[in-house]
PDB file of C-alpha atoms in Angstrom:
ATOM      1  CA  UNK A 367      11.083-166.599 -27.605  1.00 41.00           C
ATOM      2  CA  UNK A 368      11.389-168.620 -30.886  1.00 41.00           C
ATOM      3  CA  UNK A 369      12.256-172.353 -31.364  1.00 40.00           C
ATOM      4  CA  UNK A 370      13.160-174.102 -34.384  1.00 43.00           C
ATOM      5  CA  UNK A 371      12.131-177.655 -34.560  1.00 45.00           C
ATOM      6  CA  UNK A 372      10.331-177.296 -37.945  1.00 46.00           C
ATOM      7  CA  UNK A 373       9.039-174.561 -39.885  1.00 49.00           C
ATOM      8  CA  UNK A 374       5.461-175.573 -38.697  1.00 50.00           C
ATOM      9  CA  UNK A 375       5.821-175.521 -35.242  1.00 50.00           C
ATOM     10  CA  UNK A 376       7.413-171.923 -35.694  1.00 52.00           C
ATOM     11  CA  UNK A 377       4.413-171.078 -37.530  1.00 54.00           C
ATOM     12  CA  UNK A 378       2.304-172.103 -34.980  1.00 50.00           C
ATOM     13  CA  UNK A 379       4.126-170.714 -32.642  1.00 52.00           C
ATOM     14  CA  UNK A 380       3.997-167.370 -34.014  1.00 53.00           C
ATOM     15  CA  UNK A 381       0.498-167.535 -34.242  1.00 52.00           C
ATOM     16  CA  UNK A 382      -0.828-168.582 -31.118  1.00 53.00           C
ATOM     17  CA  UNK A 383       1.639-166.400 -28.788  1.00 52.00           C
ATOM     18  CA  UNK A 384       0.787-163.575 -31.431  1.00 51.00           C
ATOM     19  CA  UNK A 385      -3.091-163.825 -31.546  1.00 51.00           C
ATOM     20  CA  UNK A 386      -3.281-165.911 -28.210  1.00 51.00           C
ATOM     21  CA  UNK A 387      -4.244-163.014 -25.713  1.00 49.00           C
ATOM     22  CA  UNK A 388      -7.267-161.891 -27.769  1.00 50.00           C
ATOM     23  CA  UNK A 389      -8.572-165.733 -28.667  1.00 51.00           C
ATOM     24  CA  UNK A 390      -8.164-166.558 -25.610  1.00 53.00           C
ATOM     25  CA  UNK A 391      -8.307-164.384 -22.137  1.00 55.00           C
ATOM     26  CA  UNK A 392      -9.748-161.611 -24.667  1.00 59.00           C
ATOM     27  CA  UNK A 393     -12.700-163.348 -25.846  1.00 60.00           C
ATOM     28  CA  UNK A 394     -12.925-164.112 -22.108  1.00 62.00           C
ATOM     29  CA  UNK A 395     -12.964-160.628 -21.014  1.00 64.00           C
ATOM     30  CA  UNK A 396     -15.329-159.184 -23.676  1.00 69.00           C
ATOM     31  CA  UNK A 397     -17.733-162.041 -22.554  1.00 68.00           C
ATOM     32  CA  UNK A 398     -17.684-160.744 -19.303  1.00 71.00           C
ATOM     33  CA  UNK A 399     -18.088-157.288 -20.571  1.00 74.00           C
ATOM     34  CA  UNK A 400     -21.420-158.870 -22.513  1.00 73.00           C
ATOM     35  CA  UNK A 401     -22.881-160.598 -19.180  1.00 73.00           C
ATOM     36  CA  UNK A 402     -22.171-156.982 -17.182  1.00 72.00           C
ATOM     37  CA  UNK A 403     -24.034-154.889 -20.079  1.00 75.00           C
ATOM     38  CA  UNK A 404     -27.148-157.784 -20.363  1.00 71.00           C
ATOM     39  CA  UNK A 405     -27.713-157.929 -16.606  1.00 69.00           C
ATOM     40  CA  UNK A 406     -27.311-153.900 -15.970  1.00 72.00           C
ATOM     41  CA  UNK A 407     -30.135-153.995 -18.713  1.00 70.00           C
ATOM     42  CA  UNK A 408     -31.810-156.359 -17.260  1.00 66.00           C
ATOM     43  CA  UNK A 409     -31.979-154.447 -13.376  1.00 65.00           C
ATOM     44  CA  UNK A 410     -33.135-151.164 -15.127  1.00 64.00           C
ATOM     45  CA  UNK A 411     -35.221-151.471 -18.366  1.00 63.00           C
ATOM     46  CA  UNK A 412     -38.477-150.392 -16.921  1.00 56.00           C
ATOM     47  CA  UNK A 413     -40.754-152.991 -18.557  1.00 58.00           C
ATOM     48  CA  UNK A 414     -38.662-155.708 -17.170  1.00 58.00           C
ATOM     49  CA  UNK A 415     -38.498-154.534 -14.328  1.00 58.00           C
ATOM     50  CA  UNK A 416     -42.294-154.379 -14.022  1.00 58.00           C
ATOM     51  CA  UNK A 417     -42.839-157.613 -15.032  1.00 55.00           C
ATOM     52  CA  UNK A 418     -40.718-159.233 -12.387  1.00 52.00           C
ATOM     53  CA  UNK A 419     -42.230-156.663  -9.476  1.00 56.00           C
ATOM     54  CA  UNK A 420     -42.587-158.945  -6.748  1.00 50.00           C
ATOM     55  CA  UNK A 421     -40.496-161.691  -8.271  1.00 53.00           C
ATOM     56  CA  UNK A 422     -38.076-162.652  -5.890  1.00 54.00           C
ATOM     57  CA  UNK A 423     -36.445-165.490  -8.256  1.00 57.00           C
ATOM     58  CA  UNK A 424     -35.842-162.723 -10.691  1.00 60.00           C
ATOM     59  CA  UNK A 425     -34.278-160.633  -9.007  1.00 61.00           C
ATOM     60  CA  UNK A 426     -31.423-162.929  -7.438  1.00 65.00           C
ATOM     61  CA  UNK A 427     -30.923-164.039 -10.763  1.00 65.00           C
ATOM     62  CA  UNK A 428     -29.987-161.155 -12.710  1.00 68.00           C
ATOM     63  CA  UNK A 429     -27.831-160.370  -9.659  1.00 72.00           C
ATOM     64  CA  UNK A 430     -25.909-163.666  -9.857  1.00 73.00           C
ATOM     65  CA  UNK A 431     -25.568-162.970 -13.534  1.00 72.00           C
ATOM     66  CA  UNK A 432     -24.619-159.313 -12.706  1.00 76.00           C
ATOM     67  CA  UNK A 433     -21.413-160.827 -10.307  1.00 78.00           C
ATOM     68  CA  UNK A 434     -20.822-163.718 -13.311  1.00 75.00           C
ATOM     69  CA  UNK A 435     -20.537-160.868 -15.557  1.00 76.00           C
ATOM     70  CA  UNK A 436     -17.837-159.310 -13.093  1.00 79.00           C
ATOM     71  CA  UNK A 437     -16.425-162.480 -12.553  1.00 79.00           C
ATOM     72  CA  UNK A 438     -16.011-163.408 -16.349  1.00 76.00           C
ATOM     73  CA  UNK A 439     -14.516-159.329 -16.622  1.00 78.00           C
ATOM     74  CA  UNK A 440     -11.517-160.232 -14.228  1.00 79.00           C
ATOM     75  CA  UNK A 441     -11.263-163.922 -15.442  1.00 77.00           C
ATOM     76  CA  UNK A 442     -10.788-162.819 -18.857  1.00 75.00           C
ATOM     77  CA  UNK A 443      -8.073-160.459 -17.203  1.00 76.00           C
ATOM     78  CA  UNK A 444      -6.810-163.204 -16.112  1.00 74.00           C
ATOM     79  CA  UNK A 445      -6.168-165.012 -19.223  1.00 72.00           C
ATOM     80  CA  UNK A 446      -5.050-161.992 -20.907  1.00 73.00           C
ATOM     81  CA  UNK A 447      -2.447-161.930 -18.522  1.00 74.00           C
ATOM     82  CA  UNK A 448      -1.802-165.851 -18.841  1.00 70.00           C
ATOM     83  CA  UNK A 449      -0.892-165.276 -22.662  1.00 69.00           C
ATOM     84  CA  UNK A 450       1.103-162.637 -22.612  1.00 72.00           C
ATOM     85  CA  UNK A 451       3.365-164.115 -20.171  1.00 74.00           C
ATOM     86  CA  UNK A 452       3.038-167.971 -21.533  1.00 70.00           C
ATOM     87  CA  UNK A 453       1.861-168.640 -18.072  1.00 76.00           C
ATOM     88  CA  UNK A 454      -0.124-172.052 -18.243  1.00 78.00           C
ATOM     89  CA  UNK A 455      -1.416-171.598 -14.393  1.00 81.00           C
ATOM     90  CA  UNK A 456      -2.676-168.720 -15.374  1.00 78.00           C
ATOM     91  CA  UNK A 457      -4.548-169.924 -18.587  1.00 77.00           C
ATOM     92  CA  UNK A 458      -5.004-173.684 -16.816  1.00 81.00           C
ATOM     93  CA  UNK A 459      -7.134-171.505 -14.498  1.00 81.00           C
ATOM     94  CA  UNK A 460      -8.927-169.141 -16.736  1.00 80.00           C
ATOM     95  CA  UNK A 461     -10.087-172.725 -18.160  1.00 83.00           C
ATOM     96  CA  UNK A 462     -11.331-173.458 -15.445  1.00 85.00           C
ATOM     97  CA  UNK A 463     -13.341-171.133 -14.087  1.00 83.00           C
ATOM     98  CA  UNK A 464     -14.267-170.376 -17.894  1.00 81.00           C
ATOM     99  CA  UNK A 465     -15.858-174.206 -18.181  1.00 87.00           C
ATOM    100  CA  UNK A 466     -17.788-173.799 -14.369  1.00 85.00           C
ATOM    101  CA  UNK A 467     -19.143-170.186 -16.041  1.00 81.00           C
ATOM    102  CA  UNK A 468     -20.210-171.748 -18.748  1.00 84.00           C
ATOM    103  CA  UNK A 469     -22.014-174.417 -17.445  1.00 86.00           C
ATOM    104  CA  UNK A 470     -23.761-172.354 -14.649  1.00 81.00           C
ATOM    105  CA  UNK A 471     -25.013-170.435 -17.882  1.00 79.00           C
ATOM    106  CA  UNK A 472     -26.277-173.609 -19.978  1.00 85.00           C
ATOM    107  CA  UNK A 473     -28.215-174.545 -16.541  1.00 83.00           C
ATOM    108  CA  UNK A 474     -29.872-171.088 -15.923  1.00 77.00           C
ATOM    109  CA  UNK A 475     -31.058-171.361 -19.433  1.00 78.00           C
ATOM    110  CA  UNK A 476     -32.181-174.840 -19.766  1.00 83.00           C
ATOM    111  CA  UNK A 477     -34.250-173.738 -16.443  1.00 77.00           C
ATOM    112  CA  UNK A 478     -35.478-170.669 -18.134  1.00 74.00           C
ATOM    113  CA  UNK A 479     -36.675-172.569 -20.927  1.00 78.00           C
ATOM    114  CA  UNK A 480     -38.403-175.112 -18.949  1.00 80.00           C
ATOM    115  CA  UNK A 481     -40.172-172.589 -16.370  1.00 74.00           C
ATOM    116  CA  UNK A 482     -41.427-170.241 -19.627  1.00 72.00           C
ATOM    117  CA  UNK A 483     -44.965-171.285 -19.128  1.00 72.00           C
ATOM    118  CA  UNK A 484     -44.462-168.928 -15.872  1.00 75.00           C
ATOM    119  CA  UNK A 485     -43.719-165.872 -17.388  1.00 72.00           C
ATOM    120  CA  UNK A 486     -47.534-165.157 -19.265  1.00 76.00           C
ATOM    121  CA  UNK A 487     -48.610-165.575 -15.510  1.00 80.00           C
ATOM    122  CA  UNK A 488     -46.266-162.974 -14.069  1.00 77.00           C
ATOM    123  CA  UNK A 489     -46.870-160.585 -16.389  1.00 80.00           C
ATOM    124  CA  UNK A 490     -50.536-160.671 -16.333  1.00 83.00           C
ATOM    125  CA  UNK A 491     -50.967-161.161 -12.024  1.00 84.00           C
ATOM    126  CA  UNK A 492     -48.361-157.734 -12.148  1.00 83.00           C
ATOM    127  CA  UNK A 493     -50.532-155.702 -14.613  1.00 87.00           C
ATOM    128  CA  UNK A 494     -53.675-156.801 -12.563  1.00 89.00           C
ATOM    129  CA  UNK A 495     -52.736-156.292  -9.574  1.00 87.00           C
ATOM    130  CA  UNK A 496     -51.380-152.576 -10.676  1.00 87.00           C
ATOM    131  CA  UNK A 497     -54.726-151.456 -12.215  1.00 90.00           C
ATOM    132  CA  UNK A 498     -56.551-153.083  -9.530  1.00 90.00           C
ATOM    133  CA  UNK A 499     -54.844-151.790  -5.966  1.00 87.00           C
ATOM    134  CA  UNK A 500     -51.182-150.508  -6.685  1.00 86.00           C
ATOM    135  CA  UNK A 501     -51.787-147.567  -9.088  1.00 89.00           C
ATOM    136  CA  UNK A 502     -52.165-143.985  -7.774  1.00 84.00           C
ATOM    137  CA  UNK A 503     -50.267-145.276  -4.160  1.00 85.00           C
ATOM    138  CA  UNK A 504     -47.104-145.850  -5.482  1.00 79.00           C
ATOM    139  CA  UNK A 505     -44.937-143.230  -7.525  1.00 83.00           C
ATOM    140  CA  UNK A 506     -42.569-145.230  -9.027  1.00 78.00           C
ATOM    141  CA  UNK A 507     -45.175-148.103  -9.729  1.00 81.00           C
ATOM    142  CA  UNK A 508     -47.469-145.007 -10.737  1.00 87.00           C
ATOM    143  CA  UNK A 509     -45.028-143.615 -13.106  1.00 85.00           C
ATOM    144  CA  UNK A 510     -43.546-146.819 -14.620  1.00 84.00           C
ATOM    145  CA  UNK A 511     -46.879-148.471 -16.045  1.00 89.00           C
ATOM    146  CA  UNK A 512     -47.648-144.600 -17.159  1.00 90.00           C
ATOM    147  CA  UNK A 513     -44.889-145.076 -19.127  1.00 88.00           C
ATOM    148  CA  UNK A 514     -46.042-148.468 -19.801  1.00 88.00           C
ATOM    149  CA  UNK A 515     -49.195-147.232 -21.124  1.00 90.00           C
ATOM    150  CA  UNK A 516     -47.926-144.395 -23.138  1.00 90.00           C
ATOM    151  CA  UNK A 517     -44.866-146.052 -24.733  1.00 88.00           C
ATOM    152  CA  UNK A 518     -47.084-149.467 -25.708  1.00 89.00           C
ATOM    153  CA  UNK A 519     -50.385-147.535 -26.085  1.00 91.00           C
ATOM    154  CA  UNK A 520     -52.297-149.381 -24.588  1.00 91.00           C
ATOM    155  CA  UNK A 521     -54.909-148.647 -21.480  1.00 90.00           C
ATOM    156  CA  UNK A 522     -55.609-151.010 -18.316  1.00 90.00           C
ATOM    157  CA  UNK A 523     -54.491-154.842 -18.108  1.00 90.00           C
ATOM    158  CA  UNK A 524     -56.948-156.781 -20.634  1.00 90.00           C
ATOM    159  CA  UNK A 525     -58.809-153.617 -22.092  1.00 87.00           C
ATOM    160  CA  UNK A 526     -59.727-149.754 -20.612  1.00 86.00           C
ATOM    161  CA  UNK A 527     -62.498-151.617 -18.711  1.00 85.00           C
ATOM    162  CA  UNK A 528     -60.226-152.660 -16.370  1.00 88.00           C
ATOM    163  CA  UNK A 529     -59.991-149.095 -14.386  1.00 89.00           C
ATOM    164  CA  UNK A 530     -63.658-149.438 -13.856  1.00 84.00           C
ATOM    165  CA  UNK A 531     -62.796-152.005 -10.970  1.00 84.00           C
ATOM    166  CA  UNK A 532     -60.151-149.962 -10.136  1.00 87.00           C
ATOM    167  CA  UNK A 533     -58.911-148.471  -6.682  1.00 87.00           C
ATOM    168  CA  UNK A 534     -58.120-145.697  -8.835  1.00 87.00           C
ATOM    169  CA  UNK A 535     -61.699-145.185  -8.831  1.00 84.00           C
ATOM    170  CA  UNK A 536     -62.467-145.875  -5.789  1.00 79.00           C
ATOM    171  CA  UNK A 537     -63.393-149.412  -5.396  1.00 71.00           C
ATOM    172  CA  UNK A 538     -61.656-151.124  -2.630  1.00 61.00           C
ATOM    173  CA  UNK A 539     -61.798-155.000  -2.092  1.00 51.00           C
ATOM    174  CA  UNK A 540     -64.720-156.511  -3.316  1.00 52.00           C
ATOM    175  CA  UNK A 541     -66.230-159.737  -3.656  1.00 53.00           C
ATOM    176  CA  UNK A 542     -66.336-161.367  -7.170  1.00 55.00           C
ATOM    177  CA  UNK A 543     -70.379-160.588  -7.054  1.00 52.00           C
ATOM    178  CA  UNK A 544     -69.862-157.160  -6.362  1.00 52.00           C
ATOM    179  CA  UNK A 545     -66.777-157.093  -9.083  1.00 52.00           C
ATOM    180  CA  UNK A 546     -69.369-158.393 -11.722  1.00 54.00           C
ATOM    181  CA  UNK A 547     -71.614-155.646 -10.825  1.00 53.00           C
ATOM    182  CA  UNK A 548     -69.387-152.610 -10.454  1.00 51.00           C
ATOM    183  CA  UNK A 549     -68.149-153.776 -13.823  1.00 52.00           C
ATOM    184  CA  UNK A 550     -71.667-152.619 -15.151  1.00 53.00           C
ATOM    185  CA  UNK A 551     -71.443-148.795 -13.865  1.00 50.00           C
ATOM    186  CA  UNK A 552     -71.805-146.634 -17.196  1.00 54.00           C
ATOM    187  CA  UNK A 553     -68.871-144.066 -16.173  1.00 69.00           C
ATOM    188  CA  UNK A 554     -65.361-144.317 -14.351  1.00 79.00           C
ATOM    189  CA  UNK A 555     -62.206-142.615 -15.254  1.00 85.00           C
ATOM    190  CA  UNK A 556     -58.880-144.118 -16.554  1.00 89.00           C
ATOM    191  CA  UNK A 557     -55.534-141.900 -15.747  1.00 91.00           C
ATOM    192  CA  UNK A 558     -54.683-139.559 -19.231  1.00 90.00           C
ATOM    193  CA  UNK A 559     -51.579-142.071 -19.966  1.00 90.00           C
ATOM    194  CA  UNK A 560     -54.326-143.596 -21.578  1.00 90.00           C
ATOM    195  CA  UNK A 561     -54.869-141.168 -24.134  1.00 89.00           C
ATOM    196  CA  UNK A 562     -52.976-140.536 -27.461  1.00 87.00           C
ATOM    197  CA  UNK A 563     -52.773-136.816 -26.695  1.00 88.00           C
ATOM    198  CA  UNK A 564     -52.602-136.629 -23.009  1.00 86.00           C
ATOM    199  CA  UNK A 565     -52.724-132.635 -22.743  1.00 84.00           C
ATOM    200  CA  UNK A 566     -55.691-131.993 -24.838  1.00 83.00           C
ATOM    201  CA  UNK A 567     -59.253-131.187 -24.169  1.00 83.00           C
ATOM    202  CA  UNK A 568     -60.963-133.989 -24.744  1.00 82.00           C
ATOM    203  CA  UNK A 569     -58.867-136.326 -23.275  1.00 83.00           C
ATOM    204  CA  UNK A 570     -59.757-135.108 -20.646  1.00 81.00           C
ATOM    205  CA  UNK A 571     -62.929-135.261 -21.022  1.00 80.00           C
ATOM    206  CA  UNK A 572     -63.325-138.631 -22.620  1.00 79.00           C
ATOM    207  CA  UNK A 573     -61.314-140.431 -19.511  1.00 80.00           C
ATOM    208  CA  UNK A 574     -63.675-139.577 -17.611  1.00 76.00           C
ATOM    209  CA  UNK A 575     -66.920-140.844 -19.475  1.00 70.00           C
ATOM    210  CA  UNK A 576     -66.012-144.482 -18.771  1.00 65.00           C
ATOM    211  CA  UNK A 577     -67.750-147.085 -21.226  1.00 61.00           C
ATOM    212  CA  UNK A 578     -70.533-144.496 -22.074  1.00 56.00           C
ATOM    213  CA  UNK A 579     -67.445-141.972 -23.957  1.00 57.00           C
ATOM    214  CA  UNK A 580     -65.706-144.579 -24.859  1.00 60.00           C
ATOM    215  CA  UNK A 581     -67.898-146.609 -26.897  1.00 55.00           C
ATOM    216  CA  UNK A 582     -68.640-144.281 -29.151  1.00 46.00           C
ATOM    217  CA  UNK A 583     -65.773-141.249 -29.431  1.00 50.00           C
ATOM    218  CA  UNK A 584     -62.890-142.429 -27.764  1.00 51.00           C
ATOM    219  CA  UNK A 585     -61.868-144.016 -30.739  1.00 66.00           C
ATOM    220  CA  UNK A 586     -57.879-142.413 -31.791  1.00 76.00           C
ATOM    221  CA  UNK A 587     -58.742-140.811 -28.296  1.00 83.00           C
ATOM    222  CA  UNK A 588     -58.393-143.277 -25.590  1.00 86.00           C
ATOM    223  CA  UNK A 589     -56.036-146.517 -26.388  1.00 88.00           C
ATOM    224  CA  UNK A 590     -58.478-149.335 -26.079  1.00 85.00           C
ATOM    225  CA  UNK A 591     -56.163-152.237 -26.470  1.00 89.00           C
ATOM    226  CA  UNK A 592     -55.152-154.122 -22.521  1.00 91.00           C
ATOM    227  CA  UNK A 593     -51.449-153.863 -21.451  1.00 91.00           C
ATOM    228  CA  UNK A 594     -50.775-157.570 -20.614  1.00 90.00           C
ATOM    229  CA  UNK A 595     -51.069-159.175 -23.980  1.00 90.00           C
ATOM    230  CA  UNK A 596     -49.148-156.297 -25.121  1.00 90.00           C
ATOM    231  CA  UNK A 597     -46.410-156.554 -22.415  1.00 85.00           C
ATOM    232  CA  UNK A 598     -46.675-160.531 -22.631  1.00 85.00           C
ATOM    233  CA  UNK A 599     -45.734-159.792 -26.247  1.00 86.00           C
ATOM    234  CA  UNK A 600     -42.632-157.182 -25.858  1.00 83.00           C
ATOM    235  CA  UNK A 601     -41.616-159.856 -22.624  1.00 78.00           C
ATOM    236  CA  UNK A 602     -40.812-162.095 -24.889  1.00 81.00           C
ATOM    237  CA  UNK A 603     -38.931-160.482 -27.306  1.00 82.00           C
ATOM    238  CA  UNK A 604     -36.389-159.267 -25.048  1.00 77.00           C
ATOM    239  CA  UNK A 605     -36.027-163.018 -23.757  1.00 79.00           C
ATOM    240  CA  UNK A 606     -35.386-163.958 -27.218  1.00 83.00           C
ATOM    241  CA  UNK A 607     -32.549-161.198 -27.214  1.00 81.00           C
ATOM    242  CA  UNK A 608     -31.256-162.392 -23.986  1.00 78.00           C
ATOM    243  CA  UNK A 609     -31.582-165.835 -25.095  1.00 83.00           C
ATOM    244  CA  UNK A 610     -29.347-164.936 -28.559  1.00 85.00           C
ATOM    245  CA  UNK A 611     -27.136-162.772 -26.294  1.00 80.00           C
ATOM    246  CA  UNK A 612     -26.463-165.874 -24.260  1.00 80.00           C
ATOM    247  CA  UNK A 613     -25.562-167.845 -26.968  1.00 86.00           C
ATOM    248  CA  UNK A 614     -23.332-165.505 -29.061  1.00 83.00           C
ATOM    249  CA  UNK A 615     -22.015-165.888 -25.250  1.00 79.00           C
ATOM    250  CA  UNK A 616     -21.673-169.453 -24.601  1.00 82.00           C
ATOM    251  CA  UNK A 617     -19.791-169.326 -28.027  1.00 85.00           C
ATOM    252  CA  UNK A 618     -17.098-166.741 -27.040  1.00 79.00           C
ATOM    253  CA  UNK A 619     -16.229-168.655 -24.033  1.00 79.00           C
ATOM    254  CA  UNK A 620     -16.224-171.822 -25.557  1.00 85.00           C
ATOM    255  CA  UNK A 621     -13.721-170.224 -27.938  1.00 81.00           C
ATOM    256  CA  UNK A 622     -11.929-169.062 -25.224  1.00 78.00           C
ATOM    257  CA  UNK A 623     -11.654-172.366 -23.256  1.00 81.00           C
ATOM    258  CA  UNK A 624     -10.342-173.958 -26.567  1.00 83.00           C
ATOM    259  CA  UNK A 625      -7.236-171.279 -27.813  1.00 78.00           C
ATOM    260  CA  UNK A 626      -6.350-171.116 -23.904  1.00 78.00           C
ATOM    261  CA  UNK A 627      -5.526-175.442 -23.901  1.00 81.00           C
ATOM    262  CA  UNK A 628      -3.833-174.486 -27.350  1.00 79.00           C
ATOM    263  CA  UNK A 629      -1.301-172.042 -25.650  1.00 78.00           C
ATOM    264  CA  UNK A 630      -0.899-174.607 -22.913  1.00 78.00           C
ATOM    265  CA  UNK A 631      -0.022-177.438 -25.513  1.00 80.00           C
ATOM    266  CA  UNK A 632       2.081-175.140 -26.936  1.00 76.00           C
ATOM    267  CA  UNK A 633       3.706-173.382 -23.789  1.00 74.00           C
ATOM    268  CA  UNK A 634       4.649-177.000 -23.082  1.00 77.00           C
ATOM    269  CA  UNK A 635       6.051-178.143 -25.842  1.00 75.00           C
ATOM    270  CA  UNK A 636       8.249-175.445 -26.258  1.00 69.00           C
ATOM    271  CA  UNK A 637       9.488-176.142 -22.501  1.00 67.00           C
ATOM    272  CA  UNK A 638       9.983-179.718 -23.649  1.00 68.00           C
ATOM    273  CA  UNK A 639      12.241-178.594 -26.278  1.00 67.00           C
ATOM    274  CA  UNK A 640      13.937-176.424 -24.396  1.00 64.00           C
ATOM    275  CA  UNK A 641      14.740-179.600 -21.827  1.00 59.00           C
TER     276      UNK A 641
END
């Protein structure tokens, strides 16, 4: 289809029915593709998943952004298709729902950004609350902050003495009294994800010499640095991702919602010119 009411308007014609299904409903779709791949991260990377243990907000919202990310995938579909076939329903609704997407997404992160003060206290109360009661009862919880331990190297939540309290060794429920004072027994084990070769000999035998091994050979042995600063740390960093993800986001869609009113400006003007 080609009209001829100036050479610039047949330039810009060319270029927008040309180029229009990847500026628009394209940009749309790979968006969507982005918001699929962040939240499938998000459900399964183990430290994040961790963190948010317990975290009921969490967990609905990378869902919700798991079915935007869907959402966006078929939208973009949508305005694929509006392009190709000079459709403006079509791209009048990929606008649409485009602009709604969009600002769901600016409010999730302007509420992200103002609970952050949050996020140093979930990560601590789950890395407690692991060494304290959870680990040892729980496999996956068991085998998730090994993995924790091993990958960060690092040992307990704010140092090794943590597992002294521990119902890993033993100590059930205690009053903060009797905390204090358990706190002083000279030995107590801590599990071998702790140590920097977990198969050797004296890992094994330096786990389970408590502060008496520890304070003077465990050193290159037995990671002495606490999990929760360390996790609080690596936390953040993949929020920063997720927050430049989100952007680089925002930006494709906003590019999207732009091109897709160009090829409806110019879907009707041609029509007018045909009339």
């Amino acid at each position: 289809m080609m009209f001829h009411s100036g050479g610039s308007d047949e330039c810009l014609h060319n270029w927008v029915f040309g180029n229009g299904w990847w500026v628009g409903g394209g940009r749309g779709y790979l968006a969507g593709v982005g918001v699929l791949a962040l939240s499938i991260w998000l459900l399964f990377d183990q430290a994040v998943v961790f963190m948010a243990k317990g975290a009921q907000d969490y967990a609905t919202g990378t869902y919700i952004l798991l079915a935007a990310g869907a959402l966006m995938t078929v939208i973009g579909f949508l305005g694929c298709c509006g392009a190709l076939r000079e459709n403006q329903c079509l791209l009048g609704t990929f606008f649409v729902f485009l602009m709604i997407i969009l600002v769901a997404e600016i409010a999730a992160g302007v509420w992200a950004y103002m609970n952050r003060a949050d996020l140093n206290k979930l990560v601590q109360e789950s890395v407690r609350d692991t060494v304290r009661r959870d680990y040892g009862k729980d496999d996956v919880t068991t085998k998730t902050f090994d993995m924790i331990q091993k990958t960060l190297k690092c040992c307990g939540a704010e140092s090794y003495a943590s597992w002294a309290n521990s119902a890993y060794n033993g100590v059930g429920e205690k009053s903060p009294l009797e905390i204090g004072i358990s706190a002083l027994a000279p030995t107590y084990s801590v599990p071998k994800s702790c140590c920097a070769d977990p198969d050797s000999d004296v890992c094994e035998t330096t786990r389970k010499l408590g502060s008496l091994g520890f304070a003077a050979s465990a050193l290159g042995i037995v990671y002495t640095d606490g999990c929760a600063p360390k996790l609080e740390s690596l936390i953040h960093q993949y929020f920063t991702y997720v927050f430049a993800a989100g952007i680089g986001i925002g930006i494709i869609e906003l590019l999207g919602m732009i091109f897709s009113m160009l090829l409806c400006c110019a879907i009707r003007k041609i029509e007018d010119f045909k009339a």
